[in-house]
Structures are given as structure tokens and as C-alpha cells.
XYZ file of C-alpha atoms in Angstrom:
315
model
C -3.333 -79.276 -10.983
C 0.162 -80.121 -9.742
C 1.321 -80.776 -13.224
C -0.231 -77.403 -14.469
C 1.583 -75.557 -11.622
C 4.867 -77.287 -12.444
C 4.514 -76.541 -16.170
C 3.693 -72.871 -15.345
C 6.771 -72.400 -13.142
C 9.058 -74.034 -15.630
C 7.648 -72.074 -18.578
C 7.438 -68.619 -17.054
C 10.599 -69.071 -15.040
C 12.536 -69.962 -18.153
C 11.072 -67.014 -20.010
C 12.017 -64.541 -17.259
C 15.512 -65.981 -17.058
C 16.036 -65.973 -20.779
C 14.905 -62.297 -21.202
C 16.577 -60.842 -18.033
C 19.777 -62.788 -17.974
C 20.085 -62.924 -21.712
C 19.988 -59.172 -21.870
C 22.574 -58.771 -19.022
C 24.868 -61.255 -20.719
C 24.469 -59.562 -24.074
C 25.405 -56.153 -22.606
C 28.337 -57.650 -20.720
C 29.756 -59.399 -23.916
C 29.275 -56.212 -25.891
C 31.214 -54.107 -23.425
C 33.954 -56.814 -23.276
C 34.509 -56.752 -27.035
C 34.715 -52.955 -27.043
C 31.166 -51.827 -28.056
C 29.407 -49.568 -25.442
C 25.816 -50.720 -25.636
C 24.265 -47.777 -23.709
C 24.937 -44.133 -23.217
C 23.133 -40.886 -23.565
C 26.270 -38.825 -24.208
C 28.158 -39.348 -26.503
C 25.985 -42.398 -27.189
C 26.581 -46.106 -27.914
C 29.526 -46.889 -30.119
C 32.910 -48.641 -30.322
C 35.410 -47.908 -27.620
C 38.000 -49.594 -25.479
C 37.038 -53.202 -24.320
C 35.990 -53.209 -20.683
C 35.015 -55.774 -18.150
C 34.622 -55.579 -14.366
C 32.457 -56.976 -11.624
C 30.993 -53.516 -11.051
C 29.929 -53.359 -14.633
C 28.313 -56.884 -14.418
C 26.615 -55.833 -11.170
C 25.203 -52.707 -12.994
C 23.811 -54.770 -15.830
C 22.345 -57.396 -13.422
C 20.654 -54.662 -11.334
C 19.249 -53.021 -14.457
C 18.022 -56.348 -15.935
C 16.145 -56.972 -12.602
C 13.662 -54.360 -13.703
C 12.522 -56.942 -16.301
C 11.625 -59.638 -13.768
C 8.080 -58.632 -12.828
C 6.865 -57.407 -16.255
C 8.410 -60.435 -18.102
C 6.730 -62.718 -15.627
C 3.405 -61.034 -16.305
C 3.759 -61.247 -20.091
C 5.094 -64.754 -19.911
C 2.021 -65.751 -17.880
C -0.286 -64.201 -20.458
C 1.501 -66.075 -23.281
C 1.491 -69.343 -21.307
C -2.241 -69.119 -20.600
C -2.974 -68.180 -24.194
C -1.073 -71.212 -25.601
C -2.734 -73.518 -23.037
C -6.122 -72.367 -24.378
C -4.958 -73.275 -27.843
C -3.848 -76.665 -26.524
C -7.222 -77.256 -24.947
C -8.737 -76.860 -28.421
C -6.139 -79.051 -29.897
C -4.496 -76.479 -32.127
C -1.776 -77.901 -34.514
C 1.721 -77.843 -33.011
C 3.025 -75.751 -35.904
C 0.470 -73.008 -35.245
C 1.282 -73.063 -31.500
C 4.933 -72.699 -32.232
C 4.380 -69.769 -34.638
C 1.984 -67.985 -32.274
C 4.282 -68.600 -29.242
C 7.346 -67.277 -31.094
C 5.596 -64.167 -32.371
C 3.823 -63.253 -29.083
C 6.693 -64.007 -26.764
C 9.249 -62.412 -29.075
C 7.210 -59.262 -29.479
C 6.585 -58.966 -25.753
C 10.311 -59.395 -25.079
C 11.132 -56.718 -27.657
C 8.682 -54.218 -26.041
C 9.939 -54.968 -22.581
C 13.584 -54.646 -23.474
C 13.089 -51.439 -25.437
C 10.993 -49.967 -22.557
C 13.523 -50.726 -19.793
C 16.407 -49.961 -22.059
C 15.177 -46.343 -22.313
C 16.337 -45.842 -18.786
C 19.946 -46.291 -19.697
C 19.728 -45.077 -23.406
C 20.398 -48.635 -24.604
C 21.069 -49.165 -28.268
C 18.758 -51.203 -30.418
C 20.503 -54.532 -30.964
C 20.128 -55.825 -27.308
C 16.395 -55.474 -27.643
C 16.491 -57.503 -30.901
C 18.457 -60.124 -29.029
C 15.870 -60.186 -26.397
C 13.122 -60.622 -29.112
C 15.081 -63.612 -30.538
C 15.324 -65.181 -27.151
C 11.679 -64.732 -26.482
C 10.798 -66.152 -29.928
C 12.950 -69.150 -29.284
C 11.233 -69.691 -25.943
C 7.832 -69.464 -27.520
C 8.679 -71.838 -30.387
C 10.830 -74.474 -28.573
C 10.483 -74.429 -24.734
C 6.905 -73.294 -24.269
C 5.316 -76.147 -26.309
C 6.966 -78.654 -24.001
C 5.034 -77.189 -21.006
C 1.489 -77.210 -22.418
C 0.390 -80.606 -21.158
C -0.887 -83.724 -22.944
C -2.922 -83.527 -26.206
C -6.670 -83.371 -25.401
C -9.214 -85.864 -26.719
C -10.204 -85.609 -30.326
C -12.993 -83.241 -31.273
C -14.894 -82.944 -34.458
C -12.881 -80.913 -37.071
C -15.350 -78.095 -37.281
C -15.436 -77.582 -33.534
C -11.676 -77.683 -33.374
C -11.051 -75.193 -36.170
C -13.878 -72.911 -35.167
C -12.607 -72.638 -31.589
C -9.039 -72.131 -32.624
C -10.040 -69.348 -35.119
C -11.972 -67.584 -32.475
C -9.098 -67.788 -30.004
C -6.503 -66.672 -32.664
C -8.695 -63.684 -33.638
C -9.232 -62.676 -29.995
C -5.459 -62.955 -29.318
C -4.706 -60.979 -32.445
C -7.130 -58.204 -31.375
C -5.782 -58.089 -27.828
C -2.167 -57.784 -29.065
C -3.237 -54.948 -31.357
C -5.118 -52.952 -28.787
C -2.523 -53.456 -26.145
C 0.639 -52.545 -28.279
C -0.188 -51.190 -31.721
C -3.458 -49.280 -31.528
C -2.703 -45.496 -31.986
C -3.070 -43.414 -28.904
C -5.349 -40.404 -28.781
C -3.531 -37.108 -28.173
C -5.006 -33.694 -27.552
C -4.425 -30.216 -26.170
C -6.912 -29.383 -23.381
C -7.685 -25.847 -22.157
C -9.392 -25.882 -18.734
C -11.098 -23.270 -16.438
C -12.637 -23.610 -13.016
C -15.076 -20.915 -11.918
C -17.513 -20.432 -9.023
C -21.039 -18.842 -9.205
C -22.464 -17.442 -6.004
C -25.939 -15.940 -5.489
C -26.303 -12.346 -6.737
C -28.888 -10.222 -8.391
C -26.629 -9.020 -11.121
C -26.324 -10.656 -14.602
C -23.803 -13.426 -14.439
C -22.110 -12.607 -17.805
C -21.455 -8.913 -16.852
C -18.907 -9.806 -14.046
C -15.167 -9.274 -14.011
C -14.263 -12.757 -15.237
C -16.996 -13.131 -17.819
C -14.666 -12.089 -20.597
C -12.628 -15.227 -20.079
C -15.608 -17.414 -21.004
C -16.087 -18.789 -24.512
C -19.093 -17.383 -26.362
C -20.902 -20.699 -26.131
C -20.095 -20.997 -22.445
C -21.407 -17.531 -21.685
C -24.596 -18.324 -23.673
C -25.019 -21.624 -21.719
C -24.523 -19.981 -18.285
C -26.856 -17.134 -19.198
C -29.574 -19.647 -19.883
C -28.827 -22.045 -16.947
C -27.583 -19.603 -14.352
C -28.668 -16.085 -15.448
C -28.107 -14.360 -12.248
C -25.083 -14.727 -9.996
C -21.556 -13.582 -9.189
C -18.767 -15.140 -11.180
C -15.372 -15.903 -9.663
C -12.339 -17.612 -11.180
C -10.068 -20.001 -9.359
C -7.727 -21.269 -12.073
C -7.114 -21.661 -15.766
C -4.630 -24.170 -17.226
C -3.893 -26.541 -20.065
C -2.430 -29.915 -20.667
C -1.014 -31.441 -23.808
C -0.499 -35.065 -24.668
C 1.486 -36.127 -27.775
C 1.359 -33.693 -30.598
C -1.748 -31.994 -29.390
C -3.355 -31.701 -32.736
C -6.867 -32.290 -31.403
C -8.082 -29.351 -29.257
C -10.483 -29.592 -26.326
C -12.017 -27.153 -23.897
C -13.419 -27.839 -20.377
C -15.224 -25.491 -18.023
C -16.052 -26.539 -14.445
C -18.694 -24.379 -12.680
C -18.834 -24.712 -8.918
C -22.134 -23.495 -7.402
C -21.878 -24.511 -3.805
C -19.104 -25.538 -1.239
C -17.673 -28.922 -2.179
C -18.147 -31.712 0.249
C -16.571 -34.644 -1.608
C -14.142 -35.044 -4.446
C -15.490 -35.205 -7.948
C -13.876 -37.013 -10.902
C -14.897 -35.348 -14.098
C -13.881 -37.063 -17.364
C -12.060 -34.938 -19.887
C -13.594 -34.151 -23.236
C -12.511 -35.847 -26.418
C -11.686 -33.042 -28.836
C -14.828 -31.015 -28.107
C -15.938 -28.260 -25.659
C -17.519 -29.468 -22.484
C -19.078 -27.764 -19.419
C -19.642 -29.317 -16.020
C -22.041 -27.524 -13.699
C -22.465 -28.515 -10.030
C -26.028 -29.353 -8.975
C -25.927 -30.035 -5.257
C -23.983 -33.308 -4.807
C -23.966 -34.189 -8.515
C -22.498 -32.703 -11.668
C -24.408 -31.989 -14.872
C -22.602 -32.229 -18.167
C -23.299 -29.983 -21.204
C -23.772 -31.243 -23.798
C -24.978 -34.454 -22.077
C -23.858 -36.666 -24.965
C -20.300 -35.182 -25.413
C -17.577 -37.524 -26.217
C -15.033 -38.125 -23.379
C -11.815 -39.969 -22.834
C -10.729 -42.229 -19.920
C -8.645 -39.433 -18.263
C -10.258 -37.108 -15.726
C -9.587 -34.098 -13.506
C -10.421 -34.037 -9.779
C -11.947 -31.165 -7.851
C -12.594 -31.453 -4.105
C -13.154 -29.469 -0.889
C -10.364 -27.329 0.600
C -9.560 -26.575 4.108
C -11.975 -23.562 4.084
C -15.085 -22.734 1.980
C -12.949 -20.213 0.047
C -10.614 -22.924 -1.134
C -10.739 -26.136 -3.292
C -8.376 -28.826 -4.440
C -7.602 -29.610 -8.035
C -5.566 -32.307 -9.694
C -4.959 -33.486 -13.238
C -5.247 -37.127 -14.042
C -2.697 -39.185 -12.129
C -1.250 -36.174 -10.269
C -1.372 -35.030 -6.675
C -4.025 -32.493 -5.722
C -3.044 -28.817 -5.135
C -5.047 -26.258 -3.096
C -6.330 -23.062 -4.742
C -8.133 -20.028 -3.285
C -10.893 -18.354 -5.121
C -9.819 -15.118 -6.873
C -10.742 -11.907 -5.025
C -13.382 -9.686 -6.468
């Protein structure tokens, strides 16, 4: 255990140092030879050589943003290569896997953090090279002794499974395309009434299928609107619609998953929410509705945003 901990500290510590300090040194040298490696306006380009302690301090403070994420990714790569070592993967394969995974992670981290200062591309490529060198040269030295011999079929089967799992994890983490959509949302309230629900003031804002659904589920009632809104992620080529129907004062916050490119209706049933259609496709993002300070108010929040308070529209 002591050796494992020592190997981990040496491996991950050297990865963090190479990526963070290597980037800061790259930017410092670039400025010293007259190439501005970052700028939004007018942009990176050749200029007068510059070097100062303040400039070095700026680069070091910026590169500090890489310390935690590079330690996390370095830990993942270290653990993955240790698993390959347990199954006695050939050294050449471990070097290639270490170089590709650590280099790609360093590239993503440098490009992501570089966005904050409008960094040009070449320092991110330098970080990728440093990460690849670490994965191919330094990391294999910290993977412990070679394990006992196993039958060839066990060895190659286990390594194939680990390599496929790692490739899949890398793809889904970094390369899998994100889903984007444009979502139109409405929140309404239905209170007891003897009048037909779909004849109220706000009924014209319902989609035809929503009016038909409410007419079958809640044929009588008074319809009030609290808000309408929309959100767009990415290019918004996929369109979705979400209607939330409140039928009683809210006592707890509800988290309702957003539809995935379809129309979806949530109707409050006491303390639970019923979804129409029940098998509709949803995404991992959600909206939150909860009780306000009075029965005539409620709170609403988009995914990852702070809740706002709204008052039901007057009749």
C-alpha cells in the first residue's frame, strides 16, 4: 500500500506539474520572444518582446486553474494503467494508451482553461505533447512490478475488455455529440369551477393536443397562467414543448424532467405528478416548481439556475 501511494503521488504530481508549469513556461517564453499567446482584441500575434515578473505571476495564477482538473484526470489515467498492469498488458500497449489518454486529457484541459484568456492554439498542443510524454515515459515507471504470469487467453481477454471499456468511456466523456433542443414551456393552474376548462381566458395559449388532453382529464375548472418561457441549447434544431399543470397548492418542490424533442404534459395529482404521455422520452435536465410565500405564488427554476417567485395571473 505504501508503494502504491508513493507511485500515485509521483505519477499524478508529475502530471500536474508538467501540464500546469509547462503551460505557464510556454506562455512566458512566447511573450519573451515577441509572440502574444493570448488576447481577445486584437488577438494573438507577433508584437514587441516582453518579460516581467507581473507577467509571469499572471501566467502562474492562470495555470493554477489546471491544478485540480489535471489531478483528477491524472488519477483516472493512473488507475486505468494500473488495471492494465494487473492484467499484464504489454509495455508497448501501456505506453501507447498512456500517451494517447494523458495527451488528449491535457489538450482538453488546456483548451478549456485557455478559453478564459482567449489563448491561441499552440500552447494547448504543447500541453498535449507534455501529457503524451508523461503517459509514455514517466507513467510506466510508476505502475508497480509485473504481476505473476497468467494463461495467454486470460491475459488477452482481460486486456481487450479493459481497452474497450476505456475507449468507450473516453468517447462518451469527450467525443459523443451533445443533444441540443429548443424548449417552449408553460405553467398553468386549474382551480375548481363549473365552467368548461377550455373556454377560459388563457385556453387559447394551449396547443390543440394539450386542450384535448385537459378536456378529457380535467373537463371542468378555471384556467390561470403563471408564466411562459423558452430555453435553447446549441443550435436548437430539435423542438420540444412542456406544459405544467398545477391543481393544488404546492407543498414541496418538484423536479420535472424536460422532454426530448417531443410534447410533454405534467399534471399535479396531490403530492405526485402524472406525465402524459407516460412513456415520453426525456433528458437529464429538469425544471423545478415549488411553493411560494403565499398560495397565490410559486417558485420556478430552470435546470442549474436559482428559483424565481411568480404570482398567478389575475382573472
